Structures are given as C-alpha cells and as structure tokens.
Amino acid sequence: MMNKAYVVIIGGGVTGCSIAYNLAKKGIKDIIVLERKYLSYGATGRCGAGIRQQWGTHQNCILSTESIKIFENMNEILQTKRDIELKQKGYLLLAYSEKELKQFKKNIEIQHEHNIPSTLVTPEEAKEIVPMLNTENIIGGAFCPTDGHANPFLVNQAYADAAKRLGVKFIKAEALGIKKKESKIIGVETNKGFIETTRVVNAAGSWSKEIGSMVGIDLPVYSEVHEILATEPVKPILNPMVMSFSHNFYCQQTPHGSFIMGMSPIEKVKDVSWQFLERMTKKISTLLPPTKNLRIVRQWSGYYNISPDKQPIVCESEEIEGFYMAIGFSGHGFMLSPAVGILMSNIILKEKLQWDVTLDIGRFKRKEIIEEPSVV
Ligand SMILES: Cc1cc2nc3c(=O)[nH]c(=O)nc-3n(C[C@H](O)[C@H](O)[C@H](O)COP(=O)(O)OP(=O)(O)OC[C@H]3O[C@@H](n4cnc5c(N)ncnc54)[C@H](O)[C@@H]3O)c2cc1C
C-alpha cells in the first residue's frame, strides 16, 4: 500500500470521487481515496437519484444549476464507459396548502435570479404534465422542465474511473484514526497500515461525525435513516419526478422502467420497515392510481447526513489545519456532487471559490444561517 500522499480522501461515494477527480484534473499527484466497503456502498448507492434546481436558497440554486451543467455534459467530460442515464423530464412539486404555494412563489423568485426555468402551475396544468395525477387536495404546484435524475452508480463509477485515469489511487481500507501534531494533520491510520499526509478530506457521508471525532471535533451533523423502494420495470408512463414537501415523498420512473419512490420517516427506524411499505404504497397509489398494480421488487434504506441548515458543509476545519470536510448534504448530495468536487479542489488548493457561496462550518457560530425550506 502507498504510505505517503498529498491528500487522503475518506469515502468512495460520489462526493469523495468527485473531489478526487477535480484535484487530479488540476495536476495534483499522490491522491488516495480510502473506501472500506465499495464504491456507492453508502448513501450514493441508496439514493432516489433526483437532480433538481428548485431550491429555496441562493446557495442551493447555484450549486444545483452549476452541477446540472456538468451532468448534462458528464459523458464527454468524464469520458464515461456507459451513459449516466440523465433524464431531464422535470420535477413537479405539489402544493397542498396556501402556505406551501406561497413558499413556492418565494422560491421561484430566487430561482429566476439564477435563470432556473421554473414556473407555478395550477392543478389542471399539473395534470397536463402528469396525466395520471389525482389532483384531489392539490391546490397548485411548481415545475421545472430541466430537472430530472441520473444513475448514481454510473455517476460514482464515472468519477472514480476518470480519477483513476489521472493517477488517483483507490485503496479498499478503513480509516481507523487520524494523527495530528499539535493542530496539524500528519497522517491516517488504516486497517492496512499508516499513510503519511498533511491533508485529509472527510467525505464519509453518514459516518462523517465519526471521522470528525478522530481529530477531536464534534461536527454539527447527524444521520437519519430514510427508506425507499423500487418496482418492477414497466413501459414509460411517468415523465417528471413528482414530489411533495408537506407529504414528504418523491417518485420517479427510471429510463429502465422501474418506479423509485421514497418518504421521510415519521418515526425513527433502524432499517427497512413494514410501516414505510404500507404508507408509501398507500400514498402513491392514491396520487398516481395506475401505480396500484405494480409489483415491488426491492426496498432498502440509507442515511441522510443532516446539517443544521440543510445545506452542505464544505470547508477546511477552523481548528485543525489540513482537515477538510464535504458533509451534511441533508438528502441532496448526489445532485450537488459535481459542484462540490470543484469547490473542495478550490479550498484545498487555496484558490478563489468558483462560485459565491458560503459553506464553511463557521457559519453556524456566526449565525449566518439561511435554512433550506424545501427538503424531503
Ligand atoms: C433514501 C435516500 C434518498 C436520497 N435521494 C437523493 C436524491 O434524490 N438526490 C440527491 O441528490 N441526493 C439524495 N440522497 C442523498 C445522497 O444520496 C447523499 O447526499 C450522497 O450520496 C452523499 O454522498 P457521499 O459520497 O458524501 O456519501 P456516501 O455515498 O455515504 O459515501 C461515504 C463513503 O464513505 C465510506 N466510509 C465511511 N467511513 C469510512 C472509513 N472510516 N474508512 C473508509 N471509508 C469509509 C462509506 O463506506 C461510504 O462508501 C438520498 C439519500 C438517501 C439515503
């Protein structure tokens, strides 16, 4: 095993691989990605695959629009072996109350400042977009035609392959501890030996808090189990992702024909549950009645790593020199991963940030927090 590196990235999910690729692309040598299981083992391989620009904060609008530009050209940029299955058929967000509709209006004003082509829609217009939609109790919605989804496994693999071609080393090993001298990183202890380095990136998703504790920092994030299921594939009948914040669910049909749908937990669960299966199927078969007869082929769970303002934390630690983190994606880290990889490369290489965003951990102490209002 290599025992010296310019930087060690802990986590082979989409975030860690995007960071590795973006650093290597700028000519950095001796980059190691440590992954204790396999690529996409964490939230990346368990996610709903959605990519949307309909956010309620400027930062998330910037990160998502910049990421979409990269997703749109990812096959060429990363020279992928397989198409990443980007499907841009929109996101239809449903409003069940005046309060929700008012929030959508507010969000759209912000989105338009970033040239996001979102619009408010009436229930009738929503039905035109999704003909099988049962509009009962729906008072309106928002729609952005360039939102959509892509295949997270293929995106994660594409970043890893492109990074490898640029010389990044992927090591199947677990980070067990991080060594520092005074307040500087000096290396990472793994189950395969010690790696000398002055830079560590915490891209460990739901395990990021444990990585923080390895350097004695209590990171302000927590992990929460979210459940999701997939049905048998059927002919294409649903174009956009359909989502509701107040009812906490999302549903999309992949290019392969399977429906993928998920809901936020009502009570705390440790893994998959019957309650989710019952609630999810009841909800979706009422909303999209033709889905009633679909057979479910798989149900699984994964963790959201949640930050206090539901926006990512991407920065160097204020306390430990050389300790970087890209964490707290709060259920939207897949879609932001292209921009996050670039930002982390800016931070590590002490460059000016490519976009005007404030994602440092100090914002919580400074109380400069604008909470993202539109999350599932
Ligand atoms: C059910 C569900 C639905 C979601 N839907 C969406 C969606 O529609 N759109 C969207 O954008 N996002 C969605 N997300 C969120 C998204 O999946 C995550 O934000 C994103 O995948 C995070 O990627 P990551 O690389 O940061 O973390 P992960 O993919 O979790 O990767 C972290 C990796 O670190 C490794 N690791 C941890 N500790 C160590 C260690 N000590 N040593 C070595 N390796 C270690 C793990 O094995 C893991 O592979 C969803 C998440 C879930 C759970």
Tab-separated table of C-alpha atoms and ligand atoms in Angstrom:
chain	number	residue	atom	x	y	z
A	1	MET	CA	0.000	0.000	0.000
A	2	MET	CA	1.143	3.572	-0.724
A	3	ASN	CA	2.319	5.065	2.554
A	4	LYS	CA	2.555	8.723	1.629
A	5	ALA	CA	0.009	11.001	-0.046
A	6	TYR	CA	-0.628	14.634	-0.893
A	7	VAL	CA	-4.184	14.111	0.315
A	8	VAL	CA	-6.209	11.199	1.693
A	9	ILE	CA	-9.919	11.298	0.917
A	10	ILE	CA	-12.005	9.161	3.256
A	11	GLY	CA	-15.060	7.842	1.397
A	12	GLY	CA	-15.552	6.404	-2.088
A	13	GLY	CA	-19.064	7.769	-2.570
A	14	VAL	CA	-19.908	10.309	-5.233
A	15	THR	CA	-18.543	13.201	-3.143
A	16	GLY	CA	-15.138	11.643	-2.467
A	17	CYS	CA	-14.755	10.563	-6.096
A	18	SER	CA	-15.778	13.957	-7.473
A	19	ILE	CA	-13.243	15.646	-5.185
A	20	ALA	CA	-10.504	13.193	-6.204
A	21	TYR	CA	-11.215	13.739	-9.898
A	22	ASN	CA	-11.284	17.538	-9.630
A	23	LEU	CA	-7.994	17.640	-7.722
A	24	ALA	CA	-6.305	15.229	-10.127
A	25	LYS	CA	-7.585	17.224	-13.091
A	26	LYS	CA	-5.670	20.195	-11.737
A	27	GLY	CA	-2.479	18.179	-11.796
A	28	ILE	CA	-2.311	17.049	-8.164
A	29	LYS	CA	-0.400	13.759	-7.767
A	30	ASP	CA	-0.479	11.225	-4.919
A	31	ILE	CA	-4.174	11.355	-4.145
A	32	ILE	CA	-5.564	8.399	-2.210
A	33	VAL	CA	-9.242	7.547	-1.828
A	34	LEU	CA	-9.929	5.198	1.070
A	35	GLU	CA	-13.125	3.169	0.890
A	36	ARG	CA	-13.766	0.482	3.470
A	37	LYS	CA	-16.558	-1.317	1.525
A	38	TYR	CA	-17.045	-0.495	-2.163
A	39	LEU	CA	-17.928	2.484	-4.366
A	40	SER	CA	-21.549	3.584	-3.804
A	41	TYR	CA	-21.871	1.474	-0.640
A	42	GLY	CA	-23.169	4.482	1.312
A	43	ALA	CA	-25.988	6.936	0.560
A	44	THR	CA	-24.877	7.295	-3.073
A	45	GLY	CA	-25.923	3.770	-3.988
A	46	ARG	CA	-29.149	4.039	-1.995
A	47	CYS	CA	-30.478	7.383	-3.143
A	48	GLY	CA	-33.502	8.498	-5.142
A	49	ALA	CA	-31.203	9.776	-7.929
A	50	GLY	CA	-33.073	13.087	-8.231
A	51	ILE	CA	-31.460	16.222	-9.632
A	52	ARG	CA	-33.376	19.446	-9.137
A	53	GLN	CA	-32.790	23.159	-9.250
A	54	GLN	CA	-35.992	24.141	-7.475
A	55	TRP	CA	-34.471	25.273	-4.187
A	56	GLY	CA	-35.320	27.978	-1.685
A	57	THR	CA	-31.831	29.340	-1.009
A	58	HIS	CA	-29.442	31.102	-3.361
A	59	GLN	CA	-26.645	28.707	-2.462
A	60	ASN	CA	-28.522	25.551	-3.309
A	61	CYS	CA	-29.748	27.179	-6.546
A	62	ILE	CA	-26.152	28.000	-7.512
A	63	LEU	CA	-24.765	24.577	-6.576
A	64	SER	CA	-27.550	22.705	-8.345
A	65	THR	CA	-27.572	24.749	-11.573
A	66	GLU	CA	-23.794	24.524	-11.863
A	67	SER	CA	-23.985	20.781	-11.195
A	68	ILE	CA	-26.701	20.270	-13.810
A	69	LYS	CA	-24.485	21.905	-16.426
A	70	ILE	CA	-21.875	19.262	-15.613
A	71	PHE	CA	-24.384	16.378	-15.538
A	72	GLU	CA	-25.561	17.461	-18.995
A	73	ASN	CA	-22.048	17.045	-20.372
A	74	MET	CA	-20.764	14.379	-17.999
A	75	ASN	CA	-20.427	11.600	-20.567
A	76	GLU	CA	-17.989	13.760	-22.551
A	77	ILE	CA	-16.271	15.431	-19.594
A	78	LEU	CA	-15.525	12.177	-17.774
A	79	GLN	CA	-15.262	10.046	-20.939
A	80	THR	CA	-17.671	7.574	-19.353
A	81	LYS	CA	-17.793	3.941	-20.439
A	82	ARG	CA	-21.569	3.970	-20.007
A	83	ASP	CA	-24.114	6.744	-20.401
A	84	ILE	CA	-25.008	8.159	-16.957
A	85	GLU	CA	-28.745	7.882	-17.795
A	86	LEU	CA	-29.546	11.537	-17.279
A	87	LYS	CA	-33.269	12.041	-17.831
A	88	GLN	CA	-34.391	15.688	-17.838
A	89	LYS	CA	-38.143	15.468	-17.830
A	90	GLY	CA	-38.651	17.883	-14.966
A	91	TYR	CA	-39.675	17.923	-11.334
A	92	LEU	CA	-43.302	18.549	-10.442
A	93	LEU	CA	-43.605	19.836	-6.862
A	94	LEU	CA	-47.099	19.611	-5.403
A	95	ALA	CA	-48.680	22.179	-3.073
A	96	TYR	CA	-51.367	21.096	-0.644
A	97	SER	CA	-51.827	24.427	1.188
A	98	GLU	CA	-51.723	28.161	0.558
A	99	LYS	CA	-48.673	28.343	2.818
A	100	GLU	CA	-46.866	25.855	0.608
A	101	LEU	CA	-47.850	27.656	-2.571
A	102	LYS	CA	-46.595	30.926	-1.082
A	103	GLN	CA	-43.258	29.260	-0.337
A	104	PHE	CA	-43.069	28.001	-3.942
A	105	LYS	CA	-43.670	31.555	-5.187
A	106	LYS	CA	-40.866	32.824	-2.963
A	107	ASN	CA	-38.554	30.036	-4.111
A	108	ILE	CA	-39.321	30.713	-7.777
A	109	GLU	CA	-38.345	34.375	-7.351
A	110	ILE	CA	-34.956	33.221	-6.051
A	111	GLN	CA	-34.678	30.559	-8.770
A	112	HIS	CA	-35.357	33.101	-11.520
A	113	GLU	CA	-32.416	35.166	-10.289
A	114	HIS	CA	-30.338	32.117	-11.276
A	115	ASN	CA	-32.112	31.666	-14.635
A	116	ILE	CA	-33.809	28.468	-13.487
A	117	PRO	CA	-36.800	27.937	-15.813
A	118	SER	CA	-39.305	27.074	-13.061
A	119	THR	CA	-42.976	28.144	-13.063
A	120	LEU	CA	-46.005	27.929	-10.816
A	121	VAL	CA	-48.660	25.565	-12.150
A	122	THR	CA	-52.366	25.131	-11.489
A	123	PRO	CA	-53.755	21.669	-10.650
A	124	GLU	CA	-55.023	21.478	-14.248
A	125	GLU	CA	-51.582	22.270	-15.625
A	126	ALA	CA	-50.067	19.726	-13.239
A	127	LYS	CA	-52.409	17.137	-14.711
A	128	GLU	CA	-51.310	18.047	-18.205
A	129	ILE	CA	-47.724	17.389	-17.143
A	130	VAL	CA	-48.631	14.125	-15.377
A	131	PRO	CA	-51.896	12.871	-16.912
A	132	MET	CA	-52.289	10.069	-14.345
A	133	LEU	CA	-52.111	12.532	-11.414
A	134	ASN	CA	-55.039	12.523	-8.993
A	135	THR	CA	-55.306	16.258	-8.239
A	136	GLU	CA	-57.650	15.866	-5.239
A	137	ASN	CA	-56.475	18.220	-2.430
A	138	ILE	CA	-53.728	19.643	-4.632
A	139	ILE	CA	-54.064	23.417	-4.917
A	140	GLY	CA	-51.156	24.034	-7.287
A	141	GLY	CA	-47.517	23.304	-7.796
A	142	ALA	CA	-44.204	24.260	-9.297
A	143	PHE	CA	-42.491	22.763	-12.316
A	144	CYS	CA	-39.000	22.990	-13.764
A	145	PRO	CA	-38.558	21.134	-17.070
A	146	THR	CA	-34.773	20.798	-16.854
A	147	ASP	CA	-34.761	18.971	-13.508
A	148	GLY	CA	-34.605	15.190	-13.578
A	149	HIS	CA	-32.484	12.287	-12.450
A	150	ALA	CA	-29.405	10.221	-13.336
A	151	ASN	CA	-27.969	6.870	-12.323
A	152	PRO	CA	-25.916	7.360	-9.107
A	153	PHE	CA	-23.931	4.124	-9.520
A	154	LEU	CA	-22.839	5.147	-13.015
A	155	VAL	CA	-22.006	8.711	-11.961
A	156	ASN	CA	-19.979	7.487	-8.961
A	157	GLN	CA	-18.153	4.962	-11.145
A	158	ALA	CA	-17.569	7.560	-13.883
A	159	TYR	CA	-15.887	9.928	-11.411
A	160	ALA	CA	-13.798	7.058	-9.990
A	161	ASP	CA	-12.726	5.821	-13.453
A	162	ALA	CA	-11.801	9.347	-14.593
A	163	ALA	CA	-9.876	9.928	-11.349
A	164	LYS	CA	-8.005	6.609	-11.772
A	165	ARG	CA	-7.024	7.536	-15.319
A	166	LEU	CA	-5.474	10.703	-13.851
A	167	GLY	CA	-3.468	8.656	-11.356
A	168	VAL	CA	-5.677	8.649	-8.225
A	169	LYS	CA	-5.157	5.509	-6.108
A	170	PHE	CA	-8.215	3.811	-4.662
A	171	ILE	CA	-7.499	1.653	-1.632
A	172	LYS	CA	-10.003	-0.684	-0.029
A	173	ALA	CA	-9.234	0.099	3.579
A	174	GLU	CA	-10.884	1.575	6.627
A	175	ALA	CA	-9.644	4.782	8.227
A	176	LEU	CA	-9.314	3.923	11.907
A	177	GLY	CA	-7.757	7.111	13.189
A	178	ILE	CA	-6.245	10.401	12.124
A	179	LYS	CA	-2.922	11.503	13.548
A	180	LYS	CA	-2.168	15.144	14.203
A	181	LYS	CA	0.728	17.003	15.701
A	182	GLU	CA	-0.457	19.986	17.685
A	183	SER	CA	-3.219	21.217	15.393
A	184	LYS	CA	-1.887	19.856	12.093
A	185	ILE	CA	-2.723	16.614	10.298
A	186	ILE	CA	0.218	14.237	9.924
A	187	GLY	CA	-1.387	11.020	8.725
A	188	VAL	CA	-4.162	8.465	8.642
A	189	GLU	CA	-4.150	5.113	10.435
A	190	THR	CA	-5.935	2.432	8.429
A	191	ASN	CA	-6.501	-1.291	8.868
A	192	LYS	CA	-3.905	-1.755	6.110
A	193	GLY	CA	-1.253	0.488	7.615
A	194	PHE	CA	-0.324	4.129	8.176
A	195	ILE	CA	-0.441	6.781	5.409
A	196	GLU	CA	1.629	9.894	5.922
A	197	THR	CA	-0.199	13.024	4.739
A	198	THR	CA	-0.844	16.607	5.773
A	199	ARG	CA	-4.338	16.702	4.282
A	200	VAL	CA	-7.417	14.584	4.957
A	201	VAL	CA	-10.843	15.055	3.405
A	202	ASN	CA	-13.808	13.787	5.351
A	203	ALA	CA	-16.174	12.583	2.614
A	204	ALA	CA	-17.567	9.771	4.711
A	205	GLY	CA	-21.247	10.717	4.369
A	206	SER	CA	-23.256	9.275	7.224
A	207	TRP	CA	-20.086	8.324	9.051
A	208	SER	CA	-18.651	11.839	8.885
A	209	LYS	CA	-19.289	12.509	12.566
A	210	GLU	CA	-17.084	9.521	13.499
A	211	ILE	CA	-14.334	10.846	11.228
A	212	GLY	CA	-14.648	14.241	12.947
A	213	SER	CA	-14.234	12.602	16.327
A	214	MET	CA	-10.928	11.088	15.094
A	215	VAL	CA	-9.496	14.616	15.230
A	216	GLY	CA	-11.453	15.594	18.341
A	217	ILE	CA	-14.109	17.708	16.595
A	218	ASP	CA	-17.807	17.370	17.304
A	219	LEU	CA	-19.267	18.034	13.845
A	220	PRO	CA	-22.788	19.567	13.818
A	221	VAL	CA	-24.340	16.819	11.689
A	222	TYR	CA	-26.452	13.763	12.416
A	223	SER	CA	-27.529	10.770	10.361
A	224	GLU	CA	-31.119	9.679	9.849
A	225	VAL	CA	-32.454	6.521	8.197
A	226	HIS	CA	-34.605	7.097	5.092
A	227	GLU	CA	-36.418	4.363	3.213
A	228	ILE	CA	-37.013	3.868	-0.475
A	229	LEU	CA	-38.316	1.176	-2.836
A	230	ALA	CA	-38.205	0.111	-6.481
A	231	THR	CA	-40.886	-1.589	-8.556
A	232	GLU	CA	-40.719	-3.931	-11.497
A	233	PRO	CA	-39.975	-2.107	-14.778
A	234	VAL	CA	-42.947	-1.119	-16.930
A	235	LYS	CA	-43.347	0.937	-20.099
A	236	PRO	CA	-42.699	4.683	-19.639
A	237	ILE	CA	-45.771	6.335	-18.094
A	238	LEU	CA	-44.272	9.000	-15.815
A	239	ASN	CA	-42.085	11.752	-17.180
A	240	PRO	CA	-41.119	14.050	-14.284
A	241	MET	CA	-40.135	13.357	-10.710
A	242	VAL	CA	-43.242	14.048	-8.590
A	243	MET	CA	-42.579	15.380	-5.122
A	244	SER	CA	-44.336	16.882	-2.120
A	245	PHE	CA	-42.579	18.529	0.811
A	246	SER	CA	-45.606	18.608	3.134
A	247	HIS	CA	-46.412	14.947	2.417
A	248	ASN	CA	-42.705	14.156	2.381
A	249	PHE	CA	-42.462	11.886	-0.630
A	250	TYR	CA	-40.930	11.664	-4.098
A	251	CYS	CA	-41.474	9.297	-7.021
A	252	GLN	CA	-39.799	8.896	-10.394
A	253	GLN	CA	-39.667	6.375	-13.230
A	254	THR	CA	-36.161	5.453	-14.359
A	255	PRO	CA	-35.260	5.085	-18.061
A	256	HIS	CA	-35.186	1.330	-17.392
A	257	GLY	CA	-38.893	1.481	-16.410
A	258	SER	CA	-38.766	0.874	-12.637
A	259	PHE	CA	-40.510	3.320	-10.352
A	260	ILE	CA	-38.360	4.542	-7.473
A	261	MET	CA	-40.089	6.222	-4.549
A	262	GLY	CA	-39.279	7.293	-1.033
A	263	MET	CA	-40.710	9.066	2.001
A	264	SER	CA	-39.212	10.748	5.032
A	265	PRO	CA	-39.522	8.749	8.245
A	266	ILE	CA	-42.388	9.557	10.611
A	267	GLU	CA	-40.868	7.618	13.467
A	268	LYS	CA	-37.228	6.649	13.948
A	269	VAL	CA	-36.345	3.367	12.252
A	270	LYS	CA	-33.074	1.451	12.153
A	271	ASP	CA	-33.544	-0.133	8.733
A	272	VAL	CA	-36.355	-1.136	6.377
A	273	SER	CA	-39.855	-1.276	7.903
A	274	TRP	CA	-43.360	-2.508	7.116
A	275	GLN	CA	-44.747	0.876	8.096
A	276	PHE	CA	-42.867	2.527	5.237
A	277	LEU	CA	-44.066	-0.043	2.728
A	278	GLU	CA	-47.682	0.460	3.781
A	279	ARG	CA	-47.545	4.252	3.901
A	280	MET	CA	-45.603	4.645	0.692
A	281	THR	CA	-47.782	2.339	-1.387
A	282	LYS	CA	-50.998	3.860	0.002
A	283	LYS	CA	-49.803	7.374	-0.728
A	284	ILE	CA	-48.538	6.745	-4.246
A	285	SER	CA	-51.433	4.588	-5.403
A	286	THR	CA	-53.835	7.371	-4.358
A	287	LEU	CA	-51.776	10.070	-6.045
A	288	LEU	CA	-50.810	8.113	-9.184
A	289	PRO	CA	-53.550	5.434	-9.396
A	290	PRO	CA	-52.026	3.385	-12.269
A	291	THR	CA	-49.093	2.514	-9.987
A	292	LYS	CA	-51.502	0.485	-7.818
A	293	ASN	CA	-50.832	-2.810	-9.577
A	294	LEU	CA	-47.066	-2.501	-9.809
A	295	ARG	CA	-45.037	-5.160	-8.045
A	296	ILE	CA	-42.349	-4.023	-5.653
A	297	VAL	CA	-39.051	-5.759	-6.259
A	298	ARG	CA	-36.818	-4.137	-3.674
A	299	GLN	CA	-36.967	-1.987	-0.561
A	300	TRP	CA	-33.920	-0.560	1.175
A	301	SER	CA	-32.740	2.173	3.486
A	302	GLY	CA	-29.870	4.618	3.669
A	303	TYR	CA	-28.774	7.539	5.778
A	304	TYR	CA	-29.257	11.245	5.214
A	305	ASN	CA	-26.359	13.131	6.814
A	306	ILE	CA	-28.116	16.283	8.000
A	307	SER	CA	-26.662	19.710	8.813
A	308	PRO	CA	-28.395	22.361	10.973
A	309	ASP	CA	-29.475	24.478	7.953
A	310	LYS	CA	-29.969	21.576	5.494
A	311	GLN	CA	-27.146	22.934	3.354
A	312	PRO	CA	-23.795	21.227	2.900
A	313	ILE	CA	-20.674	21.939	4.915
A	314	VAL	CA	-17.712	22.166	2.526
A	315	CYS	CA	-14.578	23.695	4.036
A	316	GLU	CA	-11.332	23.269	5.921
A	317	SER	CA	-11.657	22.921	9.685
A	318	GLU	CA	-11.048	26.111	11.659
A	319	GLU	CA	-9.331	24.120	14.395
A	320	ILE	CA	-7.235	21.510	12.591
A	321	GLU	CA	-5.022	22.525	9.676
A	322	GLY	CA	-5.355	20.094	6.797
A	323	PHE	CA	-8.667	18.613	7.931
A	324	TYR	CA	-11.260	19.209	5.213
A	325	MET	CA	-14.890	18.178	5.094
A	326	ALA	CA	-17.643	17.785	2.492
A	327	ILE	CA	-20.546	16.613	4.620
A	328	GLY	CA	-24.122	17.327	5.793
A	329	PHE	CA	-25.756	17.047	2.373
A	330	SER	CA	-29.164	16.588	4.008
A	331	GLY	CA	-30.648	14.406	1.277
A	332	HIS	CA	-29.288	16.233	-1.774
A	333	GLY	CA	-25.630	15.337	-2.028
A	334	PHE	CA	-25.860	13.327	-5.224
A	335	MET	CA	-27.154	16.230	-7.290
A	336	LEU	CA	-24.624	18.675	-5.822
A	337	SER	CA	-21.582	16.421	-6.150
A	338	PRO	CA	-20.214	17.893	-9.407
A	339	ALA	CA	-20.056	21.432	-7.954
A	340	VAL	CA	-18.880	20.232	-4.536
A	341	GLY	CA	-15.898	18.440	-6.087
A	342	ILE	CA	-14.821	21.674	-7.771
A	343	LEU	CA	-15.313	23.758	-4.615
A	344	MET	CA	-13.281	21.359	-2.488
A	345	SER	CA	-10.466	21.475	-5.048
A	346	ASN	CA	-10.575	25.310	-4.767
A	347	ILE	CA	-10.393	25.083	-0.974
A	348	ILE	CA	-7.525	22.579	-0.835
A	349	LEU	CA	-5.517	24.420	-3.488
A	350	LYS	CA	-6.195	27.785	-1.800
A	351	GLU	CA	-7.882	29.120	-4.933
A	352	LYS	CA	-10.736	31.615	-5.065
A	353	LEU	CA	-14.039	29.711	-4.853
A	354	GLN	CA	-15.508	29.182	-8.307
A	355	TRP	CA	-18.921	30.397	-7.079
A	356	ASP	CA	-20.031	32.886	-4.485
A	357	VAL	CA	-21.236	30.514	-1.748
A	358	THR	CA	-20.639	30.284	1.999
A	359	LEU	CA	-20.448	26.662	3.015
A	360	ASP	CA	-17.916	26.884	5.841
A	361	ILE	CA	-18.623	25.400	9.242
A	362	GLY	CA	-18.089	28.798	10.909
A	363	ARG	CA	-21.482	29.992	9.610
A	364	PHE	CA	-23.205	28.215	12.490
A	365	LYS	CA	-21.176	30.100	15.100
A	366	ARG	CA	-21.592	33.361	13.199
A	367	LYS	CA	-25.323	32.654	12.995
A	368	GLU	CA	-25.271	33.427	9.266
A	369	ILE	CA	-27.729	30.676	8.538
A	370	ILE	CA	-30.489	30.656	5.958
A	371	GLU	CA	-32.237	27.336	6.311
A	372	GLU	CA	-33.211	25.494	3.130
A	373	PRO	CA	-37.036	25.344	3.319
A	374	SER	CA	-37.652	22.804	0.567
A	375	VAL	CA	-36.433	19.365	1.579
A	376	VAL	CA	-37.954	15.896	1.791
B	1	LIG	C1	-33.036	7.159	0.632
B	1	LIG	C2	-32.193	8.282	0.121
B	1	LIG	C3	-32.638	9.037	-0.959
B	1	LIG	C4	-31.850	10.098	-1.442
B	1	LIG	N1	-32.258	10.761	-2.562
B	1	LIG	C5	-31.456	11.706	-3.109
B	1	LIG	C6	-31.817	12.339	-4.331
B	1	LIG	O1	-32.845	12.049	-4.924
B	1	LIG	N2	-30.963	13.261	-4.830
B	1	LIG	C7	-29.789	13.616	-4.197
B	1	LIG	O2	-29.080	14.491	-4.679
B	1	LIG	N3	-29.430	13.018	-3.049
B	1	LIG	C8	-30.225	12.074	-2.483
B	1	LIG	N4	-29.851	11.465	-1.328
B	1	LIG	C9	-28.649	11.928	-0.636
B	1	LIG	C10	-27.399	11.415	-1.329
B	1	LIG	O3	-27.502	10.032	-1.513
B	1	LIG	C11	-26.171	11.727	-0.470
B	1	LIG	O4	-26.186	13.080	-0.044
B	1	LIG	C12	-24.884	11.488	-1.265
B	1	LIG	O5	-24.925	10.246	-1.912
B	1	LIG	C13	-23.705	11.564	-0.323
B	1	LIG	O6	-22.568	11.056	-0.983
B	1	LIG	P1	-21.215	10.918	-0.184
B	1	LIG	O7	-20.218	10.452	-1.142
B	1	LIG	O8	-20.981	12.191	0.545
B	1	LIG	O9	-21.520	9.836	0.939
B	1	LIG	P2	-21.695	8.253	0.796
B	1	LIG	O10	-22.230	7.879	-0.513
B	1	LIG	O11	-22.454	7.818	2.003
B	1	LIG	O12	-20.219	7.723	0.846
B	1	LIG	C14	-19.463	7.689	2.018
B	1	LIG	C15	-18.500	6.520	1.912
B	1	LIG	O13	-17.561	6.601	2.988
B	1	LIG	C16	-17.203	5.288	3.331
B	1	LIG	N5	-16.615	5.323	4.674
B	1	LIG	C17	-17.218	5.721	5.818
B	1	LIG	N6	-16.375	5.634	6.849
B	1	LIG	C18	-15.200	5.189	6.354
B	1	LIG	C19	-13.936	4.895	6.938
B	1	LIG	N7	-13.711	5.045	8.246
B	1	LIG	N8	-12.942	4.457	6.130
B	1	LIG	C20	-13.143	4.282	4.789
B	1	LIG	N9	-14.335	4.548	4.197
B	1	LIG	C21	-15.335	4.991	4.962
B	1	LIG	C22	-18.512	4.537	3.262
B	1	LIG	O14	-18.311	3.147	3.132
B	1	LIG	C23	-19.186	5.173	2.052
B	1	LIG	O15	-18.988	4.429	0.868
B	1	LIG	C24	-30.614	10.405	-0.808
B	1	LIG	C25	-30.171	9.644	0.274
B	1	LIG	C26	-30.939	8.584	0.731
B	1	LIG	C27	-30.434	7.768	1.879
